Amino acid sequence: MPPPALPAPIVAVNASASASHVIHRIRLTRRSWHTSASPSDHPVDNFPRSADTPFAQFAVRAGRRPTLRSDLVTSVTVRVPAKVNLQLAVGPIRDDGYHDLVNVFHAVSIFDEIVASEGTALTVRVEGHGADQVPDGGDNLAVRAAHALATHAGRPYGASLLIRKNIPVAGGMAGGSADAAAALVACNELWGLGLSRDDLMEIAADLGSDVPFALLGGTAVGTGRGEKLTPLEVGGVFHWVFALADGGLSTPKVYRECDRMREATGMRVGWPEPSEDLLAALRDGDSVRLGKAISNDLQPAAIMLRRSLARTLEAGHEALGGIVSGSGPTCAFLARSPEHAAELAVSLTAAGVCRAAVIGDGPVPGATVGS
């Protein structure tokens, strides 16, 4: 069966650039090397900014306009959202060990915050719940993102990164990927590189399957490993409750369990395709229809590895729909309204099936520079 027909993914970016684009990029980079340069040496207003790029189009729809800062900064704060998978269709294993996916990403209003400050080396410090579970050295995905950006720029830049965690660690909401995306945005700003969001998307795709979406935000279909994104129009705001679990689940372990369960049952897996019902529900802003359409091929494997998730999903039976988010163990429940979301949060907490029940709305924009 051929792959599903979707518009060209936004990470398929033409790497060619005009001569003036290259000249301006070089001059922008020189600004970050020579702090004594005058403002006239930093022609930010002339830097090419295409309103036709997919990111720019989404940003305008979301009420944002991509800009470049012309002033020298010593610290940059970026806020980045969690994601929930509205559909996670897992295809057969590829030759490279990955699976072909159809992954409908939806960014929600649970945010990590990264502060990037001047530094002579790349360092990271983590605060918040689960901070002790996050690597604090070169294995940290935010540090790897900053290093990849410095390598792309061809300079040994340094930065001190502070990560303030609100997205659950190893919770199936792409918290590590979100931090990597935030680090790309923050260091791009801190170092005065002037790279476009589409440039950052190309770097992000090499860091992990979920990192490009954390840059984009909104709602999008991911194909390939999930890194090839097609933004979706959404007809409204959706209200969610997230049941956060104690401890996390290893994403590779959940995928391996999914493969094992399929092999044990002789299940034959075809090419994954987007759910037409789900796409229509998103387009129409129909939360009732969306609640019936959400699905996750990894859910049985996550429940097999964490049996308590079945009880969590049952406790949220009054929701319009409930699902394990990604590889888990966070469970997401769709509500009719903010009031219904508050009621669900109370009932989930009272049932004792989660360490916390957090309310969030979606879609929201991706990694964004704050004040």
Short mmCIF file of C-alpha atoms in Angstrom, two decimals:
data_model
loop_
_atom_site.label_atom_id
_atom_site.label_comp_id
_atom_site.label_asym_id
_atom_site.label_seq_id
_atom_site.Cartn_x
_atom_site.Cartn_y
_atom_site.Cartn_z
CA MET A 1 0.00 0.00 0.00
CA PRO A 2 1.47 3.44 -0.90
CA PRO A 3 2.05 6.01 1.83
CA PRO A 4 -0.86 8.33 2.69
CA ALA A 5 -1.19 11.39 0.48
CA LEU A 6 -0.42 14.53 2.45
CA PRO A 7 0.87 17.96 1.46
CA ALA A 8 4.64 18.35 1.29
CA PRO A 9 6.08 18.24 4.82
CA ILE A 10 7.49 21.48 6.15
CA VAL A 11 10.87 20.00 6.99
CA ALA A 12 11.57 19.43 3.30
CA VAL A 13 13.22 22.86 3.15
CA ASN A 14 15.15 24.09 0.13
CA ALA A 15 18.65 24.65 1.48
CA SER A 16 19.67 27.01 -1.33
CA ALA A 17 19.89 30.71 -0.57
CA SER A 18 20.41 33.90 -2.51
CA ALA A 19 23.76 35.68 -2.37
CA SER A 20 22.24 38.53 -0.37
CA HIS A 21 20.78 36.02 2.09
CA VAL A 22 24.25 34.52 2.63
CA ILE A 23 25.90 37.93 3.00
CA HIS A 24 23.38 39.09 5.57
CA ARG A 25 23.68 35.81 7.46
CA ILE A 26 27.49 36.22 7.62
CA ARG A 27 27.18 39.77 8.88
CA LEU A 28 24.65 38.74 11.49
CA THR A 29 27.00 36.02 12.69
CA ARG A 30 29.93 38.45 12.86
CA ARG A 31 27.86 40.58 15.24
CA SER A 32 27.88 37.76 17.78
CA TRP A 33 31.66 37.34 17.45
CA HIS A 34 32.63 41.03 17.81
CA THR A 35 30.72 42.67 20.65
CA SER A 36 32.25 46.04 19.81
CA ALA A 37 30.52 46.17 16.42
CA SER A 38 28.19 49.09 15.92
CA PRO A 39 24.46 48.68 15.22
CA SER A 40 25.08 49.57 11.58
CA ASP A 41 27.11 46.36 11.28
CA HIS A 42 24.02 44.30 12.14
CA PRO A 43 21.49 44.76 9.29
CA VAL A 44 18.69 42.81 10.96
CA ASP A 45 15.89 44.65 9.21
CA ASN A 46 17.26 43.55 5.83
CA PHE A 47 17.50 39.88 6.73
CA PRO A 48 15.22 37.86 4.43
CA ARG A 49 11.97 36.90 6.15
CA SER A 50 9.61 34.97 3.94
CA ALA A 51 5.92 35.17 4.78
CA ASP A 52 5.42 32.12 2.59
CA THR A 53 7.21 29.60 4.80
CA PRO A 54 4.96 27.10 6.59
CA PHE A 55 6.15 28.30 9.98
CA ALA A 56 5.45 31.93 9.12
CA GLN A 57 1.95 31.04 7.93
CA PHE A 58 1.21 29.15 11.15
CA ALA A 59 2.71 31.92 13.28
CA VAL A 60 0.45 34.52 11.68
CA ARG A 61 -2.60 32.29 12.24
CA ALA A 62 -1.54 31.93 15.88
CA GLY A 63 -1.21 35.69 16.28
CA ARG A 64 2.60 35.69 16.21
CA ARG A 65 5.03 37.35 13.83
CA PRO A 66 8.54 35.87 13.60
CA THR A 67 11.13 38.55 14.32
CA LEU A 68 14.83 38.91 14.88
CA ARG A 69 16.23 40.85 17.81
CA SER A 70 18.76 43.55 16.99
CA ASP A 71 20.05 44.19 20.50
CA LEU A 72 22.79 42.30 22.30
CA VAL A 73 21.38 40.04 24.99
CA THR A 74 22.95 38.17 27.89
CA SER A 75 19.95 35.98 28.76
CA VAL A 76 16.99 34.58 26.80
CA THR A 77 13.90 32.85 28.21
CA VAL A 78 11.87 30.48 26.03
CA ARG A 79 8.60 28.76 26.91
CA VAL A 80 7.76 25.49 25.13
CA PRO A 81 4.61 23.33 25.30
CA ALA A 82 3.97 19.66 25.91
CA LYS A 83 2.24 17.56 23.26
CA VAL A 84 -0.45 14.92 23.26
CA ASN A 85 -0.77 12.38 20.45
CA LEU A 86 -4.33 12.42 19.14
CA GLN A 87 -3.50 9.55 16.80
CA LEU A 88 -0.39 7.41 16.97
CA ALA A 89 -0.49 4.78 14.22
CA VAL A 90 2.60 2.56 14.28
CA GLY A 91 3.61 0.82 11.06
CA PRO A 92 6.07 -2.04 10.54
CA ILE A 93 9.73 -1.81 11.54
CA ARG A 94 11.93 -0.22 8.89
CA ASP A 95 15.42 -1.34 7.92
CA ASP A 96 16.90 1.44 10.08
CA GLY A 97 15.11 0.10 13.16
CA TYR A 98 12.50 2.85 13.30
CA HIS A 99 8.79 2.49 12.57
CA ASP A 100 6.83 4.38 9.96
CA LEU A 101 4.32 6.48 11.86
CA VAL A 102 1.27 8.61 11.42
CA ASN A 103 1.37 10.86 14.44
CA VAL A 104 -1.20 13.62 14.96
CA PHE A 105 0.53 16.02 17.35
CA HIS A 106 -1.40 18.55 19.43
CA ALA A 107 0.44 21.16 21.53
CA VAL A 108 -1.14 21.87 24.92
CA SER A 109 -0.71 24.52 27.60
CA ILE A 110 1.66 22.68 29.93
CA PHE A 111 5.00 24.42 29.55
CA ASP A 112 8.66 23.94 30.31
CA GLU A 113 10.82 27.05 30.46
CA ILE A 114 14.45 27.32 29.42
CA VAL A 115 16.70 30.24 30.30
CA ALA A 116 19.88 30.48 28.22
CA SER A 117 22.56 32.79 29.61
CA GLU A 118 26.07 33.69 28.52
CA GLY A 119 28.66 31.03 29.33
CA THR A 120 32.08 29.86 28.26
CA ALA A 121 30.90 26.25 27.89
CA LEU A 122 27.61 24.41 27.43
CA THR A 123 26.19 23.57 30.86
CA VAL A 124 22.73 22.70 32.14
CA ARG A 125 20.84 22.83 35.43
CA VAL A 126 17.34 21.37 35.90
CA GLU A 127 14.65 22.42 38.38
CA GLY A 128 11.15 21.08 39.05
CA HIS A 129 9.41 17.74 39.51
CA GLY A 130 11.50 14.88 38.19
CA ALA A 131 14.62 17.03 37.82
CA ASP A 132 16.72 14.25 39.32
CA GLN A 133 15.68 12.00 36.41
CA VAL A 134 16.95 14.42 33.75
CA PRO A 135 20.59 14.09 32.58
CA ASP A 136 22.69 17.09 33.58
CA GLY A 137 25.61 16.62 31.20
CA GLY A 138 26.27 15.97 27.54
CA ASP A 139 23.46 13.42 27.36
CA ASN A 140 20.88 16.13 28.08
CA LEU A 141 18.88 16.70 24.90
CA ALA A 142 18.87 20.49 25.38
CA VAL A 143 22.67 20.49 25.60
CA ARG A 144 22.85 18.31 22.50
CA ALA A 145 20.57 20.77 20.70
CA ALA A 146 22.74 23.73 21.67
CA HIS A 147 25.85 21.84 20.57
CA ALA A 148 24.23 20.99 17.22
CA LEU A 149 23.36 24.66 16.73
CA ALA A 150 26.92 25.76 17.53
CA THR A 151 28.27 23.14 15.12
CA HIS A 152 25.89 24.39 12.42
CA ALA A 153 27.16 27.93 13.01
CA GLY A 154 30.78 26.76 12.90
CA ARG A 155 31.72 28.34 16.22
CA PRO A 156 32.40 26.91 19.72
CA TYR A 157 29.68 28.91 21.45
CA GLY A 158 28.93 28.46 25.15
CA ALA A 159 25.76 28.91 27.18
CA SER A 160 24.44 28.20 30.64
CA LEU A 161 21.03 26.50 30.34
CA LEU A 162 18.45 26.44 33.13
CA ILE A 163 15.49 24.10 32.54
CA ARG A 164 12.37 24.60 34.65
CA LYS A 165 10.30 21.42 34.34
CA ASN A 166 6.52 21.30 34.29
CA ILE A 167 6.14 18.72 31.52
CA PRO A 168 6.37 15.26 33.11
CA VAL A 169 9.71 13.50 32.66
CA ALA A 170 9.42 10.31 30.55
CA GLY A 171 5.67 10.88 30.57
CA GLY A 172 4.79 10.53 26.89
CA MET A 173 4.41 14.29 26.39
CA ALA A 174 7.80 14.96 24.71
CA GLY A 175 9.30 16.95 27.56
CA GLY A 176 12.90 16.25 26.55
CA SER A 177 12.16 17.09 22.93
CA ALA A 178 10.43 20.29 24.03
CA ASP A 179 13.53 21.32 25.98
CA ALA A 180 15.71 20.64 22.93
CA ALA A 181 13.48 22.84 20.78
CA ALA A 182 13.54 25.59 23.41
CA ALA A 183 17.34 25.40 23.57
CA LEU A 184 17.56 25.86 19.79
CA VAL A 185 15.36 28.96 19.92
CA ALA A 186 17.05 30.40 23.02
CA CYS A 187 20.62 29.91 21.82
CA ASN A 188 19.81 31.15 18.32
CA GLU A 189 18.64 34.36 19.99
CA LEU A 190 21.41 34.52 22.59
CA TRP A 191 24.18 34.01 20.04
CA GLY A 192 22.65 36.38 17.49
CA LEU A 193 22.70 33.77 14.72
CA GLY A 194 19.53 34.98 13.04
CA LEU A 195 18.53 31.53 11.78
CA SER A 196 14.94 31.21 10.62
CA ARG A 197 12.51 28.83 12.26
CA ASP A 198 12.72 26.64 9.15
CA ASP A 199 16.52 26.50 9.54
CA LEU A 200 16.03 25.38 13.14
CA MET A 201 13.52 22.76 12.00
CA GLU A 202 16.21 21.10 9.88
CA ILE A 203 18.57 20.89 12.87
CA ALA A 204 15.71 19.69 15.08
CA ALA A 205 14.91 16.77 12.77
CA ASP A 206 18.34 15.27 13.46
CA LEU A 207 17.86 15.51 17.23
CA GLY A 208 14.68 13.47 17.58
CA SER A 209 11.33 12.69 16.03
CA ASP A 210 9.35 15.01 18.33
CA VAL A 211 11.71 18.00 18.36
CA PRO A 212 10.47 19.64 15.12
CA PHE A 213 6.88 19.67 16.38
CA ALA A 214 7.93 21.34 19.64
CA LEU A 215 9.25 24.18 17.49
CA LEU A 216 6.10 24.38 15.38
CA GLY A 217 3.33 23.82 17.92
CA GLY A 218 -0.34 23.96 17.00
CA THR A 219 -1.66 20.69 15.56
CA ALA A 220 0.12 18.74 12.82
CA VAL A 221 0.37 15.34 11.17
CA GLY A 222 3.81 13.79 11.50
CA THR A 223 4.91 11.07 9.07
CA GLY A 224 8.14 9.13 8.55
CA ARG A 225 9.51 8.80 12.09
CA GLY A 226 7.11 11.62 12.99
CA GLU A 227 9.54 14.38 12.05
CA LYS A 228 7.96 15.30 8.67
CA LEU A 229 5.20 17.69 9.63
CA THR A 230 2.09 18.96 7.89
CA PRO A 231 0.26 21.66 9.91
CA LEU A 232 -3.49 21.23 10.33
CA GLU A 233 -6.25 23.80 10.55
CA VAL A 234 -8.18 23.42 13.81
CA GLY A 235 -11.66 24.85 14.26
CA GLY A 236 -11.58 25.59 17.98
CA VAL A 237 -9.98 25.13 21.38
CA PHE A 238 -10.00 21.73 23.06
CA HIS A 239 -9.96 21.23 26.83
CA TRP A 240 -7.87 18.47 28.37
CA VAL A 241 -7.05 16.87 31.70
CA PHE A 242 -3.75 15.02 32.06
CA ALA A 243 -3.34 12.35 34.72
CA LEU A 244 0.34 12.44 35.62
CA ALA A 245 1.89 9.24 36.91
CA ASP A 246 4.68 8.59 39.37
CA GLY A 247 7.74 7.56 37.40
CA GLY A 248 8.08 7.26 33.65
CA LEU A 249 8.09 4.71 30.86
CA SER A 250 10.96 4.17 28.45
CA THR A 251 9.85 4.96 24.91
CA PRO A 252 12.13 2.32 23.28
CA LYS A 253 10.89 -0.26 25.78
CA VAL A 254 7.25 0.50 24.91
CA TYR A 255 7.96 0.16 21.19
CA ARG A 256 9.72 -3.15 21.78
CA GLU A 257 6.74 -4.40 23.77
CA CYS A 258 4.42 -3.31 20.95
CA ASP A 259 6.52 -5.32 18.47
CA ARG A 260 6.58 -8.32 20.80
CA MET A 261 2.80 -8.29 21.26
CA ARG A 262 2.23 -8.04 17.52
CA GLU A 263 4.60 -10.89 16.81
CA ALA A 264 3.03 -13.06 19.52
CA THR A 265 -0.44 -12.63 18.01
CA GLY A 266 0.69 -12.89 14.38
CA MET A 267 -0.62 -9.39 13.70
CA ARG A 268 0.22 -8.10 10.22
CA VAL A 269 0.77 -4.35 10.11
CA GLY A 270 0.21 -2.22 7.03
CA TRP A 271 1.16 1.33 6.15
CA PRO A 272 -0.35 3.72 8.73
CA GLU A 273 -2.83 6.33 7.54
CA PRO A 274 -4.39 9.42 9.17
CA SER A 275 -7.90 8.98 10.55
CA GLU A 276 -10.37 10.90 8.40
CA ASP A 277 -12.81 11.11 11.33
CA LEU A 278 -10.15 12.65 13.54
CA LEU A 279 -9.04 15.18 10.93
CA ALA A 280 -12.65 16.20 10.31
CA ALA A 281 -13.31 16.58 14.04
CA LEU A 282 -10.27 18.84 14.38
CA ARG A 283 -11.25 20.90 11.37
CA ASP A 284 -14.80 21.37 12.67
CA GLY A 285 -13.81 21.93 16.30
CA ASP A 286 -16.06 19.00 17.29
CA SER A 287 -14.84 17.77 20.67
CA VAL A 288 -17.45 14.99 20.92
CA ARG A 289 -16.39 13.51 17.59
CA LEU A 290 -12.72 14.00 18.45
CA GLY A 291 -13.14 12.11 21.71
CA LYS A 292 -14.39 9.10 19.78
CA ALA A 293 -11.61 9.29 17.18
CA ILE A 294 -8.44 9.54 19.29
CA SER A 295 -6.29 6.39 19.17
CA ASN A 296 -2.85 5.10 20.10
CA ASP A 297 -1.29 1.88 18.81
CA LEU A 298 1.20 1.97 21.70
CA GLN A 299 -1.51 1.99 24.36
CA PRO A 300 -1.79 -1.82 24.76
CA ALA A 301 1.98 -2.08 25.17
CA ALA A 302 2.08 0.76 27.70
CA ILE A 303 -0.71 -0.90 29.72
CA MET A 304 1.11 -4.23 29.57
CA LEU A 305 4.18 -2.59 31.09
CA ARG A 306 2.21 -0.47 33.57
CA ARG A 307 -1.01 -2.31 34.45
CA SER A 308 -2.25 0.57 36.62
CA LEU A 309 -2.89 2.61 33.45
CA ALA A 310 -6.02 0.56 32.78
CA ARG A 311 -7.42 1.74 36.11
CA THR A 312 -6.48 5.34 35.31
CA LEU A 313 -8.30 5.21 31.98
CA GLU A 314 -11.35 3.68 33.64
CA ALA A 315 -11.39 6.42 36.28
CA GLY A 316 -11.75 8.98 33.49
CA HIS A 317 -14.79 7.30 31.93
CA GLU A 318 -16.85 10.50 32.11
CA ALA A 319 -14.51 12.21 29.64
CA LEU A 320 -15.39 12.50 25.96
CA GLY A 321 -12.39 10.28 25.32
CA GLY A 322 -9.34 9.00 27.15
CA ILE A 323 -5.99 7.80 25.87
CA VAL A 324 -2.44 7.06 26.91
CA SER A 325 -0.34 9.92 25.56
CA GLY A 326 2.45 8.65 23.32
CA SER A 327 4.46 5.95 25.06
CA GLY A 328 2.91 6.89 28.41
CA PRO A 329 2.43 6.80 31.28
CA THR A 330 0.53 10.12 31.19
CA CYS A 331 -3.15 9.66 30.33
CA ALA A 332 -5.06 12.39 28.50
CA PHE A 333 -8.80 13.00 28.84
CA LEU A 334 -10.84 15.27 26.59
CA ALA A 335 -13.46 17.46 28.27
CA ARG A 336 -16.52 19.28 26.94
CA SER A 337 -15.64 22.59 28.60
CA PRO A 338 -13.30 24.16 31.18
CA GLU A 339 -15.88 23.36 33.86
CA HIS A 340 -16.06 19.73 32.78
CA ALA A 341 -12.25 19.59 32.81
CA ALA A 342 -12.20 20.84 36.41
CA GLU A 343 -14.72 18.16 37.41
CA LEU A 344 -12.67 15.44 35.71
CA ALA A 345 -9.51 16.61 37.47
CA VAL A 346 -11.25 16.37 40.85
CA SER A 347 -12.60 12.88 40.15
CA LEU A 348 -9.25 11.57 38.90
CA THR A 349 -7.48 12.95 41.95
CA ALA A 350 -10.11 11.53 44.31
CA ALA A 351 -9.78 8.10 42.67
CA GLY A 352 -6.10 8.03 43.61
CA VAL A 353 -4.99 6.93 40.14
CA CYS A 354 -2.43 9.68 39.52
CA ARG A 355 0.03 11.87 41.38
CA ALA A 356 -1.63 14.96 39.90
CA ALA A 357 -4.34 15.92 37.42
CA VAL A 358 -3.39 18.94 35.32
CA ILE A 359 -5.73 20.94 33.09
CA GLY A 360 -4.53 22.26 29.73
CA ASP A 361 -5.94 23.61 26.47
CA GLY A 362 -4.83 23.15 22.90
CA PRO A 363 -3.66 23.95 20.40
CA VAL A 364 -0.97 26.45 21.43
CA PRO A 365 2.11 27.75 19.55
CA GLY A 366 5.48 26.07 19.82
CA ALA A 367 8.68 27.28 21.49
CA THR A 368 8.37 31.04 22.03
CA VAL A 369 10.78 33.68 23.31
CA GLY A 370 9.42 35.35 26.45
CA SER A 371 10.09 38.70 28.03
#
